[in-house]
Amino acid sequence: MKPVLLSFHGNGVLGLDQLEETFEVVKLYKEKDPEATIQKYKDDVVAINCTVSHKISRKLIEALPKLQIIATFSVGYDHIDVQAAKDNNVVVTNTPDVLCAETADTGMALLLAVSKRLAEGDMYIRVGKWLAADMPLGVSLEGKTVGIVGLGGIGSKVAKRCAAFDMNVVYYGPREKKDYPYKYYDDITEIAKDSDFLILTCPGGEATANLIDANVLDALGEKGFLINIARGSVVDEPALIEALQAKRIAGAGLDVFAKEPHVPEEYFSMDNVVLLPHIGSATVETRTKMGQLVIDNILAQLAGKLLLTEVKI
Ligand code: DGY
């Protein structure tokens, strides 16, 4: 029997064809009873292919004695117990770099959507409101301060784009990055206070859980907008809903949520919020590159070659 690849998803546009020759590809997402399928193949699973919505726990990792690699179709890996993987000599790979520009573009799309009220404008026409009255005004980006939370691969691309929009770029993170010309803050409340737009681009996980809480939202203030293209876990979601309802912040553009694909219904009736179904990297070109990286990492591991994008902890 060929080694088994336990595939939690279809690897996007590219699919899994390139892996069929080497692996018995078990398409878990097509199985009626995924748990029973895992039990059936558990002793032969060598590789896992997953993405952000699949929790890869210590329990699962330790139930697969031959597991060598977990390849996630995402830059984020907070859904994987990487410490458990390390403890069990399992390597983890992700898809950095290839999706940074795309995800930054999604951040810009949300920034423009909230400042220019684009989603509301579209609805305004569709439901015939324009016939009765003009739209409320938006707010300008030029000259405004944008606070970027996490100046990594995606954050630095957002910074570059915002600078091209003649915005004043500042950033928050665990450490100052002297290579960049932007002002650094080591205090999340202070950066929120000074920002007109706060854009979250940091990794998820324990270190950033609920980083944006009621105090930070209050510091952002009634003219401030929050954009989240990071992880739902970075924001205290009930606090955000409350702040939006009470108009203690001006609005939000959200691509990520705490319990995806479930989105709190409170958002649905808010005209100061733009919602996206976690599509940060979702274009044909970028998803193709991500899928190829997943394949190349898995094949490299099996061939004993150097991994392309290993997660190091
Ligand atoms: C990822 O790949 O981790 C991001 O969520 C893309 O939006």
mmCIF file of C-alpha atoms and ligand atoms in Angstrom:
data_model
loop_
_atom_site.group_PDB
_atom_site.id
_atom_site.type_symbol
_atom_site.label_atom_id
_atom_site.label_comp_id
_atom_site.label_asym_id
_atom_site.label_seq_id
_atom_site.Cartn_x
_atom_site.Cartn_y
_atom_site.Cartn_z
ATOM 1 C CA MET A 1 0.000 0.000 0.000
ATOM 2 C CA LYS A 2 1.210 3.529 -0.798
ATOM 3 C CA PRO A 3 1.735 5.913 2.127
ATOM 4 C CA VAL A 4 -1.487 7.676 3.080
ATOM 5 C CA LEU A 5 -2.087 11.410 2.722
ATOM 6 C CA LEU A 6 -4.973 12.483 4.940
ATOM 7 C CA SER A 7 -6.427 15.411 3.100
ATOM 8 C CA PHE A 8 -8.771 17.708 5.028
ATOM 9 C CA HIS A 9 -9.437 19.823 1.927
ATOM 10 C CA GLY A 10 -9.076 19.757 -1.834
ATOM 11 C CA ASN A 11 -5.952 21.959 -2.131
ATOM 12 C CA GLY A 12 -7.756 24.730 -3.992
ATOM 13 C CA VAL A 13 -7.659 25.216 -7.767
ATOM 14 C CA LEU A 14 -4.705 22.896 -8.226
ATOM 15 C CA GLY A 15 -6.265 19.890 -6.531
ATOM 16 C CA LEU A 16 -4.409 16.803 -5.387
ATOM 17 C CA ASP A 17 -3.604 15.072 -8.702
ATOM 18 C CA GLN A 18 0.159 15.636 -8.375
ATOM 19 C CA LEU A 19 0.126 13.631 -5.155
ATOM 20 C CA GLU A 20 -1.882 10.636 -6.389
ATOM 21 C CA GLU A 21 1.166 8.842 -7.833
ATOM 22 C CA THR A 22 3.056 8.849 -4.531
ATOM 23 C CA PHE A 23 0.172 8.643 -2.076
ATOM 24 C CA GLU A 24 -3.070 6.944 -1.362
ATOM 25 C CA VAL A 25 -4.962 10.246 -1.061
ATOM 26 C CA VAL A 26 -7.772 9.991 1.487
ATOM 27 C CA LYS A 27 -10.216 12.841 0.830
ATOM 28 C CA LEU A 28 -11.614 13.325 4.287
ATOM 29 C CA TYR A 29 -13.819 16.225 3.191
ATOM 30 C CA LYS A 30 -15.782 13.837 0.989
ATOM 31 C CA GLU A 31 -16.330 11.251 3.708
ATOM 32 C CA LYS A 32 -19.659 10.937 5.506
ATOM 33 C CA ASP A 33 -17.943 9.844 8.716
ATOM 34 C CA PRO A 34 -14.467 11.480 8.779
ATOM 35 C CA GLU A 35 -13.698 10.136 12.268
ATOM 36 C CA ALA A 36 -14.269 6.524 11.155
ATOM 37 C CA THR A 37 -12.070 7.173 8.087
ATOM 38 C CA ILE A 38 -9.241 8.453 10.282
ATOM 39 C CA GLN A 39 -9.535 5.317 12.418
ATOM 40 C CA LYS A 40 -9.399 3.143 9.303
ATOM 41 C CA TYR A 41 -6.178 4.696 7.954
ATOM 42 C CA LYS A 42 -4.482 5.897 11.130
ATOM 43 C CA ASP A 43 -1.575 3.435 11.082
ATOM 44 C CA ASP A 44 -0.557 4.386 7.521
ATOM 45 C CA VAL A 45 -0.965 8.171 7.508
ATOM 46 C CA VAL A 46 2.346 9.844 6.632
ATOM 47 C CA ALA A 47 1.122 13.310 5.647
ATOM 48 C CA ILE A 48 -1.730 15.677 6.471
ATOM 49 C CA ASN A 49 -2.962 18.450 4.201
ATOM 50 C CA CYS A 50 -5.183 20.976 5.981
ATOM 51 C CA THR A 51 -6.206 24.613 6.134
ATOM 52 C CA VAL A 52 -7.253 27.129 8.793
ATOM 53 C CA SER A 53 -10.642 25.616 9.583
ATOM 54 C CA HIS A 54 -9.183 22.212 10.517
ATOM 55 C CA LYS A 55 -7.982 21.817 14.069
ATOM 56 C CA ILE A 56 -4.938 19.541 14.153
ATOM 57 C CA SER A 57 -4.691 18.625 17.812
ATOM 58 C CA ARG A 58 -2.098 16.796 19.879
ATOM 59 C CA LYS A 59 -4.588 13.941 20.184
ATOM 60 C CA LEU A 60 -4.789 13.558 16.398
ATOM 61 C CA ILE A 61 -1.022 13.909 15.902
ATOM 62 C CA GLU A 62 -0.325 11.270 18.547
ATOM 63 C CA ALA A 63 -2.913 8.912 17.059
ATOM 64 C CA LEU A 64 -0.939 8.726 13.793
ATOM 65 C CA PRO A 65 2.301 6.804 14.474
ATOM 66 C CA LYS A 66 3.814 7.232 10.977
ATOM 67 C CA LEU A 67 2.924 10.904 10.539
ATOM 68 C CA GLN A 68 5.870 12.927 9.140
ATOM 69 C CA ILE A 69 4.417 16.189 7.852
ATOM 70 C CA ILE A 70 1.466 18.544 8.341
ATOM 71 C CA ALA A 71 1.234 20.899 5.365
ATOM 72 C CA THR A 72 -1.228 23.720 5.828
ATOM 73 C CA PHE A 73 -2.717 25.651 2.931
ATOM 74 C CA SER A 74 -2.349 28.965 4.813
ATOM 75 C CA VAL A 75 0.295 31.245 6.238
ATOM 76 C CA GLY A 76 -1.299 31.026 9.693
ATOM 77 C CA TYR A 77 -0.767 27.856 11.701
ATOM 78 C CA ASP A 78 -2.618 28.634 14.921
ATOM 79 C CA HIS A 79 -5.005 25.753 14.112
ATOM 80 C CA ILE A 80 -2.139 23.267 14.481
ATOM 81 C CA ASP A 81 -0.603 22.167 17.763
ATOM 82 C CA VAL A 82 2.931 22.865 16.532
ATOM 83 C CA GLN A 83 4.468 21.965 19.878
ATOM 84 C CA ALA A 84 2.831 18.523 19.730
ATOM 85 C CA ALA A 85 4.107 18.145 16.163
ATOM 86 C CA LYS A 86 7.637 18.995 17.303
ATOM 87 C CA ASP A 87 7.419 16.630 20.264
ATOM 88 C CA ASN A 88 6.488 13.845 17.859
ATOM 89 C CA ASN A 89 9.107 14.667 15.179
ATOM 90 C CA VAL A 90 6.463 15.831 12.741
ATOM 91 C CA VAL A 91 7.355 18.800 10.526
ATOM 92 C CA VAL A 92 4.870 21.580 9.813
ATOM 93 C CA THR A 93 4.888 23.665 6.632
ATOM 94 C CA ASN A 94 2.785 26.699 5.659
ATOM 95 C CA THR A 95 2.387 29.024 2.659
ATOM 96 C CA PRO A 96 4.046 32.352 3.537
ATOM 97 C CA ASP A 97 5.194 35.007 1.026
ATOM 98 C CA VAL A 98 3.035 33.833 -1.902
ATOM 99 C CA LEU A 99 -0.124 35.229 -0.293
ATOM 100 C CA CYS A 100 1.165 38.411 1.346
ATOM 101 C CA ALA A 101 0.375 40.844 -1.479
ATOM 102 C CA GLU A 102 -3.046 39.280 -2.036
ATOM 103 C CA THR A 103 -4.041 39.442 1.611
ATOM 104 C CA ALA A 104 -2.745 43.017 1.841
ATOM 105 C CA ASP A 105 -4.942 43.878 -1.157
ATOM 106 C CA THR A 106 -7.933 42.438 0.695
ATOM 107 C CA GLY A 107 -7.042 44.696 3.625
ATOM 108 C CA MET A 108 -6.988 47.679 1.264
ATOM 109 C CA ALA A 109 -10.312 46.612 -0.224
ATOM 110 C CA LEU A 110 -11.820 46.631 3.283
ATOM 111 C CA LEU A 111 -10.166 49.955 4.103
ATOM 112 C CA LEU A 112 -11.717 51.516 0.998
ATOM 113 C CA ALA A 113 -15.021 49.759 1.551
ATOM 114 C CA VAL A 114 -15.476 51.124 5.079
ATOM 115 C CA SER A 115 -14.164 54.612 4.354
ATOM 116 C CA LYS A 116 -16.203 55.051 1.171
ATOM 117 C CA ARG A 117 -19.223 53.040 2.399
ATOM 118 C CA LEU A 118 -19.013 50.824 -0.688
ATOM 119 C CA ALA A 119 -21.157 47.892 0.468
ATOM 120 C CA GLU A 120 -23.790 50.280 1.787
ATOM 121 C CA GLY A 121 -23.700 52.205 -1.523
ATOM 122 C CA ASP A 122 -24.250 49.047 -3.522
ATOM 123 C CA MET A 123 -27.245 48.188 -1.338
ATOM 124 C CA TYR A 124 -28.493 51.778 -1.573
ATOM 125 C CA ILE A 125 -29.022 51.347 -5.296
ATOM 126 C CA ARG A 126 -30.341 47.773 -5.160
ATOM 127 C CA VAL A 127 -33.123 48.580 -2.699
ATOM 128 C CA GLY A 128 -34.074 51.841 -4.444
ATOM 129 C CA LYS A 129 -32.929 54.212 -1.666
ATOM 130 C CA TRP A 130 -31.027 56.485 -4.088
ATOM 131 C CA LEU A 131 -34.342 57.489 -5.644
ATOM 132 C CA ALA A 132 -35.300 59.038 -2.317
ATOM 133 C CA ALA A 133 -32.046 60.522 -0.964
ATOM 134 C CA ASP A 134 -28.272 60.805 -1.413
ATOM 135 C CA MET A 135 -25.956 58.536 0.525
ATOM 136 C CA PRO A 136 -24.344 59.716 3.777
ATOM 137 C CA LEU A 137 -20.741 60.911 3.229
ATOM 138 C CA GLY A 138 -17.669 58.744 3.655
ATOM 139 C CA VAL A 139 -14.279 59.733 5.087
ATOM 140 C CA SER A 140 -10.964 60.406 3.291
ATOM 141 C CA LEU A 141 -7.876 58.226 3.569
ATOM 142 C CA GLU A 142 -5.330 60.862 2.492
ATOM 143 C CA GLY A 143 -3.556 62.372 5.476
ATOM 144 C CA LYS A 144 -5.125 59.947 7.949
ATOM 145 C CA THR A 145 -3.116 57.747 10.303
ATOM 146 C CA VAL A 146 -3.241 54.011 9.768
ATOM 147 C CA GLY A 147 -2.009 51.807 12.605
ATOM 148 C CA ILE A 148 -0.787 48.415 11.446
ATOM 149 C CA VAL A 149 -0.830 45.713 14.103
ATOM 150 C CA GLY A 150 1.939 43.298 13.079
ATOM 151 C CA LEU A 151 4.466 44.519 10.521
ATOM 152 C CA GLY A 152 5.256 41.074 9.075
ATOM 153 C CA GLY A 153 4.931 39.817 5.510
ATOM 154 C CA ILE A 154 1.324 40.975 5.105
ATOM 155 C CA GLY A 155 1.565 44.046 7.366
ATOM 156 C CA SER A 156 4.561 45.462 5.501
ATOM 157 C CA LYS A 157 2.684 45.145 2.184
ATOM 158 C CA VAL A 158 -0.322 46.927 3.736
ATOM 159 C CA ALA A 159 2.066 49.662 4.944
ATOM 160 C CA LYS A 160 3.495 50.148 1.446
ATOM 161 C CA ARG A 161 0.014 50.386 -0.048
ATOM 162 C CA CYS A 162 -1.202 52.838 2.604
ATOM 163 C CA ALA A 163 1.893 55.013 2.098
ATOM 164 C CA ALA A 164 1.000 55.161 -1.616
ATOM 165 C CA PHE A 165 -2.416 56.466 -0.528
ATOM 166 C CA ASP A 166 -0.570 59.304 1.287
ATOM 167 C CA MET A 167 -1.557 57.987 4.697
ATOM 168 C CA ASN A 168 0.604 58.372 7.780
ATOM 169 C CA VAL A 169 1.728 54.807 8.566
ATOM 170 C CA VAL A 170 2.519 53.690 12.124
ATOM 171 C CA TYR A 171 2.797 50.177 13.523
ATOM 172 C CA TYR A 172 2.619 48.015 16.638
ATOM 173 C CA GLY A 173 4.392 44.699 17.197
ATOM 174 C CA PRO A 174 6.503 42.746 19.657
ATOM 175 C CA ARG A 175 9.646 44.601 18.555
ATOM 176 C CA GLU A 176 10.723 47.666 16.614
ATOM 177 C CA LYS A 177 11.803 47.043 13.008
ATOM 178 C CA LYS A 178 14.428 49.650 12.253
ATOM 179 C CA ASP A 179 14.484 48.874 8.514
ATOM 180 C CA TYR A 180 11.119 50.592 8.126
ATOM 181 C CA PRO A 181 10.568 54.366 8.155
ATOM 182 C CA TYR A 182 7.293 54.145 10.114
ATOM 183 C CA LYS A 183 6.776 55.162 13.743
ATOM 184 C CA TYR A 184 6.778 52.216 16.166
ATOM 185 C CA TYR A 185 4.454 51.748 19.167
ATOM 186 C CA ASP A 186 4.967 49.142 21.853
ATOM 187 C CA ASP A 187 1.585 49.909 23.411
ATOM 188 C CA ILE A 188 -1.575 48.745 21.653
ATOM 189 C CA THR A 189 -3.834 51.293 23.370
ATOM 190 C CA GLU A 190 -1.520 54.169 22.426
ATOM 191 C CA ILE A 191 -1.430 53.205 18.754
ATOM 192 C CA ALA A 192 -5.229 52.821 18.751
ATOM 193 C CA LYS A 193 -5.572 56.286 20.266
ATOM 194 C CA ASP A 194 -3.405 57.828 17.505
ATOM 195 C CA SER A 195 -4.945 55.877 14.588
ATOM 196 C CA ASP A 196 -7.895 56.686 12.364
ATOM 197 C CA PHE A 197 -7.769 53.164 10.972
ATOM 198 C CA LEU A 198 -6.374 50.177 12.866
ATOM 199 C CA ILE A 199 -5.520 47.222 10.616
ATOM 200 C CA LEU A 200 -4.824 43.818 12.160
ATOM 201 C CA THR A 201 -2.301 41.700 10.262
ATOM 202 C CA CYS A 202 -0.639 39.824 13.132
ATOM 203 C CA PRO A 203 -0.662 36.027 13.635
ATOM 204 C CA GLY A 204 -3.414 34.411 15.697
ATOM 205 C CA GLY A 205 -2.768 32.169 18.692
ATOM 206 C CA GLU A 206 -2.247 32.656 22.409
ATOM 207 C CA ALA A 207 0.127 35.619 22.166
ATOM 208 C CA THR A 208 -2.458 37.819 20.419
ATOM 209 C CA ALA A 209 -5.744 36.421 21.805
ATOM 210 C CA ASN A 210 -8.190 39.266 22.575
ATOM 211 C CA LEU A 211 -5.443 41.843 21.996
ATOM 212 C CA ILE A 212 -8.157 44.197 20.761
ATOM 213 C CA ASP A 213 -10.481 44.512 23.745
ATOM 214 C CA ALA A 214 -13.012 47.116 24.906
ATOM 215 C CA ASN A 215 -10.256 49.463 26.139
ATOM 216 C CA VAL A 216 -8.413 49.409 22.813
ATOM 217 C CA LEU A 217 -11.682 49.977 20.941
ATOM 218 C CA ASP A 218 -12.476 52.933 23.178
ATOM 219 C CA ALA A 219 -8.997 54.307 22.464
ATOM 220 C CA LEU A 220 -9.671 53.974 18.714
ATOM 221 C CA GLY A 221 -12.726 56.062 19.379
ATOM 222 C CA GLU A 222 -15.928 57.129 17.676
ATOM 223 C CA LYS A 223 -14.156 58.259 14.483
ATOM 224 C CA GLY A 224 -11.923 55.185 14.264
ATOM 225 C CA PHE A 225 -12.297 52.115 12.050
ATOM 226 C CA LEU A 226 -11.064 48.570 12.713
ATOM 227 C CA ILE A 227 -9.982 46.292 9.848
ATOM 228 C CA ASN A 228 -9.295 42.637 10.652
ATOM 229 C CA ILE A 229 -7.534 40.435 8.084
ATOM 230 C CA ALA A 230 -5.623 38.513 10.787
ATOM 231 C CA ARG A 231 -7.649 36.112 12.930
ATOM 232 C CA GLY A 232 -10.973 36.408 14.737
ATOM 233 C CA SER A 233 -9.208 35.426 17.950
ATOM 234 C CA VAL A 234 -7.230 38.699 17.971
ATOM 235 C CA VAL A 235 -10.428 40.637 18.771
ATOM 236 C CA ASP A 236 -12.771 40.324 21.732
ATOM 237 C CA GLU A 237 -15.777 39.788 19.468
ATOM 238 C CA PRO A 238 -18.573 40.611 21.971
ATOM 239 C CA ALA A 239 -16.698 43.825 22.872
ATOM 240 C CA LEU A 240 -16.446 44.758 19.192
ATOM 241 C CA ILE A 241 -20.152 44.138 18.625
ATOM 242 C CA GLU A 242 -20.980 46.291 21.623
ATOM 243 C CA ALA A 243 -18.659 49.096 20.493
ATOM 244 C CA LEU A 244 -20.183 49.062 17.002
ATOM 245 C CA GLN A 245 -23.759 48.993 18.301
ATOM 246 C CA ALA A 246 -23.089 51.903 20.639
ATOM 247 C CA LYS A 247 -21.157 53.731 17.862
ATOM 248 C CA ARG A 248 -18.149 53.938 20.183
ATOM 249 C CA ILE A 249 -16.115 53.205 17.032
ATOM 250 C CA ALA A 250 -17.076 54.362 13.538
ATOM 251 C CA GLY A 251 -17.054 51.026 11.750
ATOM 252 C CA ALA A 252 -15.278 47.798 10.928
ATOM 253 C CA GLY A 253 -14.165 45.750 7.943
ATOM 254 C CA LEU A 254 -13.909 42.081 8.860
ATOM 255 C CA ASP A 255 -12.545 39.157 6.858
ATOM 256 C CA VAL A 256 -12.148 36.873 9.883
ATOM 257 C CA PHE A 257 -14.296 35.838 12.847
ATOM 258 C CA ALA A 258 -13.957 33.927 16.089
ATOM 259 C CA LYS A 259 -16.006 30.876 15.069
ATOM 260 C CA GLU A 260 -15.860 30.669 11.290
ATOM 261 C CA PRO A 261 -17.914 30.005 9.255
ATOM 262 C CA HIS A 262 -20.398 31.180 11.887
ATOM 263 C CA VAL A 263 -20.667 34.963 12.032
ATOM 264 C CA PRO A 264 -22.574 36.739 14.827
ATOM 265 C CA GLU A 265 -25.959 37.806 13.477
ATOM 266 C CA GLU A 266 -25.681 41.146 15.274
ATOM 267 C CA TYR A 267 -23.419 42.300 12.433
ATOM 268 C CA PHE A 268 -26.023 41.655 9.742
ATOM 269 C CA SER A 269 -28.102 44.733 10.450
ATOM 270 C CA MET A 270 -25.161 47.135 10.956
ATOM 271 C CA ASP A 271 -24.532 49.595 8.134
ATOM 272 C CA ASN A 272 -21.110 50.538 9.561
ATOM 273 C CA VAL A 273 -19.652 47.060 9.004
ATOM 274 C CA VAL A 274 -18.361 45.290 5.880
ATOM 275 C CA LEU A 275 -18.173 41.500 6.146
ATOM 276 C CA LEU A 276 -16.132 39.060 4.037
ATOM 277 C CA PRO A 277 -16.005 35.245 4.347
ATOM 278 C CA HIS A 278 -12.235 34.905 5.038
ATOM 279 C CA ILE A 279 -11.134 35.580 1.447
ATOM 280 C CA GLY A 280 -7.811 37.281 2.220
ATOM 281 C CA SER A 281 -5.844 35.105 -0.203
ATOM 282 C CA ALA A 282 -8.737 33.927 -2.357
ATOM 283 C CA THR A 283 -7.785 34.508 -5.991
ATOM 284 C CA VAL A 284 -7.054 31.908 -8.667
ATOM 285 C CA GLU A 285 -3.418 33.001 -8.965
ATOM 286 C CA THR A 286 -2.604 33.071 -5.261
ATOM 287 C CA ARG A 287 -4.505 29.920 -4.364
ATOM 288 C CA THR A 288 -2.642 28.136 -7.210
ATOM 289 C CA LYS A 289 0.714 29.204 -5.760
ATOM 290 C CA MET A 290 -0.365 28.131 -2.273
ATOM 291 C CA GLY A 291 -1.529 24.734 -3.543
ATOM 292 C CA GLN A 292 1.771 24.156 -5.346
ATOM 293 C CA LEU A 293 3.715 24.962 -2.176
ATOM 294 C CA VAL A 294 1.637 22.444 -0.220
ATOM 295 C CA ILE A 295 2.375 19.770 -2.836
ATOM 296 C CA ASP A 296 6.078 20.615 -3.125
ATOM 297 C CA ASN A 297 6.555 20.524 0.646
ATOM 298 C CA ILE A 298 4.836 17.153 0.990
ATOM 299 C CA LEU A 299 6.804 15.613 -1.893
ATOM 300 C CA ALA A 300 10.071 17.092 -0.577
ATOM 301 C CA GLN A 301 9.470 15.531 2.835
ATOM 302 C CA LEU A 302 8.777 12.122 1.317
ATOM 303 C CA ALA A 303 11.896 12.336 -0.870
ATOM 304 C CA GLY A 304 14.052 13.401 2.087
ATOM 305 C CA LYS A 305 14.725 16.768 0.452
ATOM 306 C CA LEU A 306 14.858 20.227 2.003
ATOM 307 C CA LEU A 307 11.418 21.655 2.833
ATOM 308 C CA LEU A 308 10.509 24.889 1.094
ATOM 309 C CA THR A 309 8.628 26.645 3.865
ATOM 310 C CA GLU A 310 8.971 24.910 7.206
ATOM 311 C CA VAL A 311 7.388 26.454 10.314
ATOM 312 C CA LYS A 312 10.152 26.728 12.908
ATOM 313 C CA ILE A 313 9.271 27.093 16.571
HETATM 314 C C1 DGY B 1 -3.906 32.506 6.047
HETATM 315 O O1 DGY B 1 -3.534 31.940 5.011
HETATM 316 O O2 DGY B 1 -3.546 32.146 7.163
HETATM 317 C C2 DGY B 1 -4.801 33.708 5.982
HETATM 318 O O3 DGY B 1 -5.884 33.512 6.781
HETATM 319 C C3 DGY B 1 -5.191 34.123 4.603
HETATM 320 O O4 DGY B 1 -6.252 35.034 4.632
#
